Amino acid sequence: MTDTVKYLLDEADIPKQWYNIAADLPEPPTPPLHPGTGQALSPSELEPLFSRGVIEQEISTERYIDIPEPVRDIYRQWRPSPLFRARRLEQALDTPARIYYKYEGGSPAGSHKPNTAIAQAFYAREDGVKRLATETGAGQWGSSLALAGSMFGLEIDVYMVRVSFDQKPYRRAFMESFGANCFPSPSDRTNAGRTVLAETPDSRGSLGIAISEAVECAMERDDTKYALGSVLNHVLLHQTVVGLEALRQFELADDYPDTIIACTGGGSNFGGIVFPFLGHQLRGGEAVDIVAVEPANCPTLTRGKYAYDFGDTAHLTPLVKMHTLGSNFVPPGFHAGGLRYHGMAPLVSQCTDLGYVTASAYDQKACFEAGLEFARAEGILPAPEANHAVVAAMEAARACKVSGESRAILFNLCGHGHFDMPAYMDYSAGRLHDQQYNEEDMAMALAGLPSVAG
Amino acid sequence: MTDTVKYLLDEADIPKQWYNIAADLPEPPTPPLHPGTGQALSPSELEPLFSRGVIEQEISTERYIDIPEPVRDIYRQWRPSPLFRARRLEQALDTPARIYYKYEGGSPAGSHKPNTAIAQAFYAREDGVKRLATETGAGQWGSSLALAGSMFGLEIDVYMVRVSFDQKPYRRAFMESFGANCFPSPSDRTNAGRTVLAETPDSRGSLGIAISEAVECAMERDDTKYALGSVLNHVLLHQTVVGLEALRQFELADDYPDTIIACTGGGSNFGGIVFPFLGHQLRGGEAVDIVAVEPANCPTLTRGKYAYDFGDTAHLTPLVKMHTLGSNFVPPGFHAGGLRYHGMAPLVSQCTDLGYVTASAYDQKACFEAGLEFARAEGILPAPEANHAVVAAMEAARACKVSGESRAILFNLCGHGHFDMPAYMDYSAGRLHDQQYNEEDMAMALAGLPSVAG
């Protein structure tokens, strides 16, 4: 038995500004393009979709952007979040590595997602918006926006990927508890949904399809905007509160990470924990090894192309430059629904392309095995998404045992697994398999990327 | 929109001692009796059941008892827990009341239960115990002991009330994730269980039956002790970290509660938040109105007798003096499984008998309605047990609106509802009814109380 080591911050240490990596990159972020003209979109062209506050942030290259007080005020409910030194896990692994994890599961939705949901709901209300439409995979994001909507008096419509809608009725009930409307996607409420259903009546859905439905719903009504839980610059910006706090906490620990490991689906968890440290490096500070971990069944960074593509299946979104498996690629159903997206955040993609990031992919069984080992050592059961970071961190710690190096390894435990017990039950009962995506489908989807000079 | 007000403490402010109300009561606590002889039990007679560390605490009248460092060390993972001023709820209710809630849902099991589970597992390990057997209703307690067992290398056997075992498979999976064994109760593993099954093959179980099974399991094996999640003096003692922190936090708030409201099943949540304040009053400090809230379907304090009774159905436990509905009373199934117990902690019963506590009872529909209103205002979805405190606190706040008084109301939000979504789904779908207990059954159970001079 070794000590629990927790690095807390005072409320006053909740960041007052978000950090924008665009300010420190050696080249400007790639702009979103109009799919018809191939020209960079102007801010006003984004207005049918997004509220003005987030559009400003989407294109900003300012290094720091003030967090509005009403947002910071709600952050206070669960922020600053703790940084733990995983001493029991180190002992269990008998490793000289120093393993640290930031824990975002203490938020009222159980994950890091409220960091941006609260901000997006705030800017929507400031802009006179009455309703936000969004998609959700595993339900973490939908839950968070439902919560944020109830705080700011907004109506929330959530299009939930069919496979998750069926697997996770409790996530849906959680959203409804906060007054949100939750629809399985593909639905018959939108052209995008009806088109998919016509071709594939039993479609399990995907984030790409659900995004199309939410975008369509936002474009149809003046009082409705669209909210995205990941991928976009402003979403990653809001999540940097995680990494900014961690930077301060490492000062308290009198240590600094050698390696940062982050699971990545759309990229918001990754950007949140990594960018403040990467920015520090780009400004001449300590260098850090950065590892992005994705599911082997949806290997965007490790198998995708870095190219302009649509963010959704029905091609309603602007084109963004990102690592993508093709917007028509529908990944097999697996339990880390929050990582089941064909694309990757443009900023994460760019950082990977610039060589700052090493990407790796893990099968889900290995992830669950690591998650249970982590739980039994540290007492917290991680969400399946977070298990991707856990498995990679444990592997890095085991490598330290072999090499004898004492490296400091940081990862973000982005959510708890209290809503994910069916997945753990499947794993424990041996019902969980490492289903392989279809190579032909992926090749076809990649071949179908839009032809735009990127 | 009003400010979030959170009163945090520093890690150094995690209490170093538990508070023992027995030191400040005007009369000694009532002793447990041997059911055969009717004589007060000696500490050594409790040793087949409990580890020595907790037996000492069970009979102690010392005011403060040191928290062992390894226990305090694990507390650090989620303690000190925050005290919130519920400003948004106050605004929604348009009340002059000042509503405060302590939030215990941030623990790794999602409730206050780890406060005693960690301590009990520690003392068991100190005593050379290999295995702890216990019961669980809703699963909060079993989850917490499972977690504590994994921290201290103990095997954990959990007898889970059948109706909860069926309703809450995810709670079971959570326990199993931490390596615990979980059996539906009544089971065929014990004489107690087999006896019930012979009479009622489709028995839904009760805490009283599950306790019998766990006690029997502990008595059969030398390396196994019994652990109880509530009722006993040492359990309430461990929970006083909640109220002790709250006392400090009210200093930070420069305020003091006029009313403390606590839900109560076995009494551990109640004792945890109330006793430090009540002790302060008994030592001549500020007086406070204390309200115990129980489910109308299991109205121990409001309808029970204050008498010596068995803690379990098979009559394997010592006799304890408490408010009881009779050990043979099986309450109807309802969703706050943690409150579904025929008895009440002897210390809570004694405080009620001494006139320090007002008891009230609420039907579950009113509780869920209040819980959803709370969630939409404060952003946290409470466990069904906690909703009993929420509804009473909201009623007290509404009374302030009528009277114009600005009273300070404190309650403990003892757990989050992330595992209780089926209950919320039932409520929202109109499938949840206020089933009434059977008056004749209760009268018979009360008539069957053991005849012991009390």
PDB file of C-alpha atoms in Angstrom, chain A residues 1-4 6 8 11 73-74 76-79 84 88 101 108-110 125 147 150-152 169-170 173-174 176-179 372 375-381 416 418-419 421-422 424-425, chain B residues 1-4 6 8 11 73-74 76-79 84 88 101 108-110 125 147 150-152 169-170 173-174 176-179 372 375-381 416 418-419 421-422 424-425:
ATOM      1  CA  MET A   1       0.000   0.000   0.000  1.00  0.00           C
ATOM      2  CA  THR A   2       1.448   3.321  -1.037  1.00  0.00           C
ATOM      3  CA  ASP A   3       0.161   6.837  -0.617  1.00  0.00           C
ATOM      4  CA  THR A   4      -2.541   8.417  -2.685  1.00  0.00           C
ATOM      5  CA  LYS A   6      -3.367  14.086  -5.417  1.00  0.00           C
ATOM      6  CA  LEU A   8      -5.332  19.831  -6.120  1.00  0.00           C
ATOM      7  CA  GLU A  11     -10.767  27.487  -7.141  1.00  0.00           C
ATOM      8  CA  ASP A  73     -18.683  30.047 -12.699  1.00  0.00           C
ATOM      9  CA  ILE A  74     -20.246  26.741 -13.768  1.00  0.00           C
ATOM     10  CA  ARG A  76     -16.420  25.779 -10.485  1.00  0.00           C
ATOM     11  CA  GLN A  77     -18.884  23.001  -9.746  1.00  0.00           C
ATOM     12  CA  TRP A  78     -16.253  20.366 -10.589  1.00  0.00           C
ATOM     13  CA  ARG A  79     -13.099  22.266 -11.513  1.00  0.00           C
ATOM     14  CA  PHE A  84      -3.311  11.934  -9.365  1.00  0.00           C
ATOM     15  CA  ARG A  88      -0.803   1.856  -6.608  1.00  0.00           C
ATOM     16  CA  TYR A 101      -3.541  10.940 -14.526  1.00  0.00           C
ATOM     17  CA  PRO A 108     -21.756  16.117 -13.377  1.00  0.00           C
ATOM     18  CA  ALA A 109     -21.915  14.241 -16.696  1.00  0.00           C
ATOM     19  CA  GLY A 110     -18.971  12.013 -15.763  1.00  0.00           C
ATOM     20  CA  ARG A 125     -27.685  32.033 -25.369  1.00  0.00           C
ATOM     21  CA  LEU A 147     -26.906  19.507 -18.809  1.00  0.00           C
ATOM     22  CA  SER A 150     -30.710  23.137 -18.645  1.00  0.00           C
ATOM     23  CA  MET A 151     -28.229  25.622 -17.123  1.00  0.00           C
ATOM     24  CA  PHE A 152     -28.791  28.215 -19.864  1.00  0.00           C
ATOM     25  CA  PRO A 169     -30.805   3.406 -22.874  1.00  0.00           C
ATOM     26  CA  TYR A 170     -29.598   4.867 -19.581  1.00  0.00           C
ATOM     27  CA  ALA A 173     -32.658   8.593 -19.940  1.00  0.00           C
ATOM     28  CA  PHE A 174     -29.935  10.766 -18.408  1.00  0.00           C
ATOM     29  CA  GLU A 176     -34.042  13.256 -20.919  1.00  0.00           C
ATOM     30  CA  SER A 177     -33.729  13.830 -17.176  1.00  0.00           C
ATOM     31  CA  PHE A 178     -32.239  17.193 -18.051  1.00  0.00           C
ATOM     32  CA  GLY A 179     -35.086  17.928 -20.445  1.00  0.00           C
ATOM     33  CA  LEU A 372     -10.010  -3.480 -15.112  1.00  0.00           C
ATOM     34  CA  ALA A 375      -9.676  -0.023 -11.589  1.00  0.00           C
ATOM     35  CA  ARG A 376      -8.459  -2.656  -9.184  1.00  0.00           C
ATOM     36  CA  ALA A 377      -5.299  -0.660  -8.497  1.00  0.00           C
ATOM     37  CA  GLU A 378      -6.624   2.893  -8.476  1.00  0.00           C
ATOM     38  CA  GLY A 379     -10.274   2.403  -7.513  1.00  0.00           C
ATOM     39  CA  ILE A 380     -11.771   4.207 -10.499  1.00  0.00           C
ATOM     40  CA  LEU A 381     -13.502   2.312 -13.303  1.00  0.00           C
ATOM     41  CA  HIS A 416     -15.787   7.177 -15.577  1.00  0.00           C
ATOM     42  CA  HIS A 418     -20.567   4.046 -14.593  1.00  0.00           C
ATOM     43  CA  PHE A 419     -22.727   4.191 -17.722  1.00  0.00           C
ATOM     44  CA  MET A 421     -21.389  -1.539 -17.429  1.00  0.00           C
ATOM     45  CA  PRO A 422     -22.943  -3.499 -20.349  1.00  0.00           C
ATOM     46  CA  TYR A 424     -17.730  -4.501 -19.044  1.00  0.00           C
ATOM     47  CA  MET A 425     -20.299  -7.286 -18.700  1.00  0.00           C
TER      48      MET A 425
ATOM     49  CA  MET B   1     -28.207  32.804 -13.705  1.00  0.00           C
ATOM     50  CA  THR B   2     -26.567  33.116 -10.326  1.00  0.00           C
ATOM     51  CA  ASP B   3     -23.141  32.125  -9.130  1.00  0.00           C
ATOM     52  CA  THR B   4     -22.071  28.637  -8.260  1.00  0.00           C
ATOM     53  CA  LYS B   6     -18.685  25.987  -3.597  1.00  0.00           C
ATOM     54  CA  LEU B   8     -13.808  23.642  -0.749  1.00  0.00           C
ATOM     55  CA  GLU B  11      -6.504  18.201   1.656  1.00  0.00           C
ATOM     56  CA  ASP B  73      -4.750   8.366   2.602  1.00  0.00           C
ATOM     57  CA  ILE B  74      -7.426   6.693   0.489  1.00  0.00           C
ATOM     58  CA  ARG B  76      -7.749  11.769  -0.176  1.00  0.00           C
ATOM     59  CA  GLN B  77      -8.805  10.419  -3.532  1.00  0.00           C
ATOM     60  CA  TRP B  78     -12.171  12.198  -3.263  1.00  0.00           C
ATOM     61  CA  ARG B  79     -12.164  14.043   0.061  1.00  0.00           C
ATOM     62  CA  PHE B  84     -22.420  23.808  -2.429  1.00  0.00           C
ATOM     63  CA  ARG B  88     -29.860  28.088  -8.873  1.00  0.00           C
ATOM     64  CA  TYR B 101     -25.785  20.596   0.050  1.00  0.00           C
ATOM     65  CA  PRO B 108     -15.250   6.398  -6.879  1.00  0.00           C
ATOM     66  CA  ALA B 109     -18.407   4.408  -6.024  1.00  0.00           C
ATOM     67  CA  GLY B 110     -20.637   7.456  -6.439  1.00  0.00           C
ATOM     68  CA  ARG B 125      -6.760  -6.528   7.009  1.00  0.00           C
ATOM     69  CA  LEU B 147     -13.690  -1.188  -4.124  1.00  0.00           C
ATOM     70  CA  SER B 150      -9.488  -4.363  -4.001  1.00  0.00           C
ATOM     71  CA  MET B 151      -7.517  -1.639  -2.188  1.00  0.00           C
ATOM     72  CA  PHE B 152      -6.661  -3.890   0.766  1.00  0.00           C
ATOM     73  CA  PRO B 169     -27.384  -5.696 -13.228  1.00  0.00           C
ATOM     74  CA  TYR B 170     -24.947  -2.851 -13.775  1.00  0.00           C
ATOM     75  CA  ALA B 173     -21.161  -5.747 -12.865  1.00  0.00           C
ATOM     76  CA  PHE B 174     -19.508  -2.808 -11.134  1.00  0.00           C
ATOM     77  CA  GLU B 176     -17.494  -7.744 -10.207  1.00  0.00           C
ATOM     78  CA  SER B 177     -15.221  -5.298 -12.012  1.00  0.00           C
ATOM     79  CA  PHE B 178     -13.446  -4.848  -8.696  1.00  0.00           C
ATOM     80  CA  GLY B 179     -13.172  -8.597  -8.238  1.00  0.00           C
ATOM     81  CA  LEU B 372     -35.548  15.985 -11.513  1.00  0.00           C
ATOM     82  CA  ALA B 375     -31.093  18.138 -11.456  1.00  0.00           C
ATOM     83  CA  ARG B 376     -32.348  20.740 -13.894  1.00  0.00           C
ATOM     84  CA  ALA B 377     -31.426  23.544 -11.513  1.00  0.00           C
ATOM     85  CA  GLU B 378     -28.144  22.268 -10.080  1.00  0.00           C
ATOM     86  CA  GLY B 379     -26.886  19.978 -12.826  1.00  0.00           C
ATOM     87  CA  ILE B 380     -26.492  16.863 -10.669  1.00  0.00           C
ATOM     88  CA  LEU B 381     -28.887  13.924 -10.951  1.00  0.00           C
ATOM     89  CA  HIS B 416     -25.415  10.430  -7.809  1.00  0.00           C
ATOM     90  CA  HIS B 418     -25.902   7.401 -12.727  1.00  0.00           C
ATOM     91  CA  PHE B 419     -26.695   3.788 -11.819  1.00  0.00           C
ATOM     92  CA  MET B 421     -31.556   5.387 -14.734  1.00  0.00           C
ATOM     93  CA  PRO B 422     -34.124   2.530 -14.912  1.00  0.00           C
ATOM     94  CA  TYR B 424     -35.910   7.534 -13.646  1.00  0.00           C
ATOM     95  CA  MET B 425     -37.141   5.873 -16.839  1.00  0.00           C
TER      96      MET B 425
END
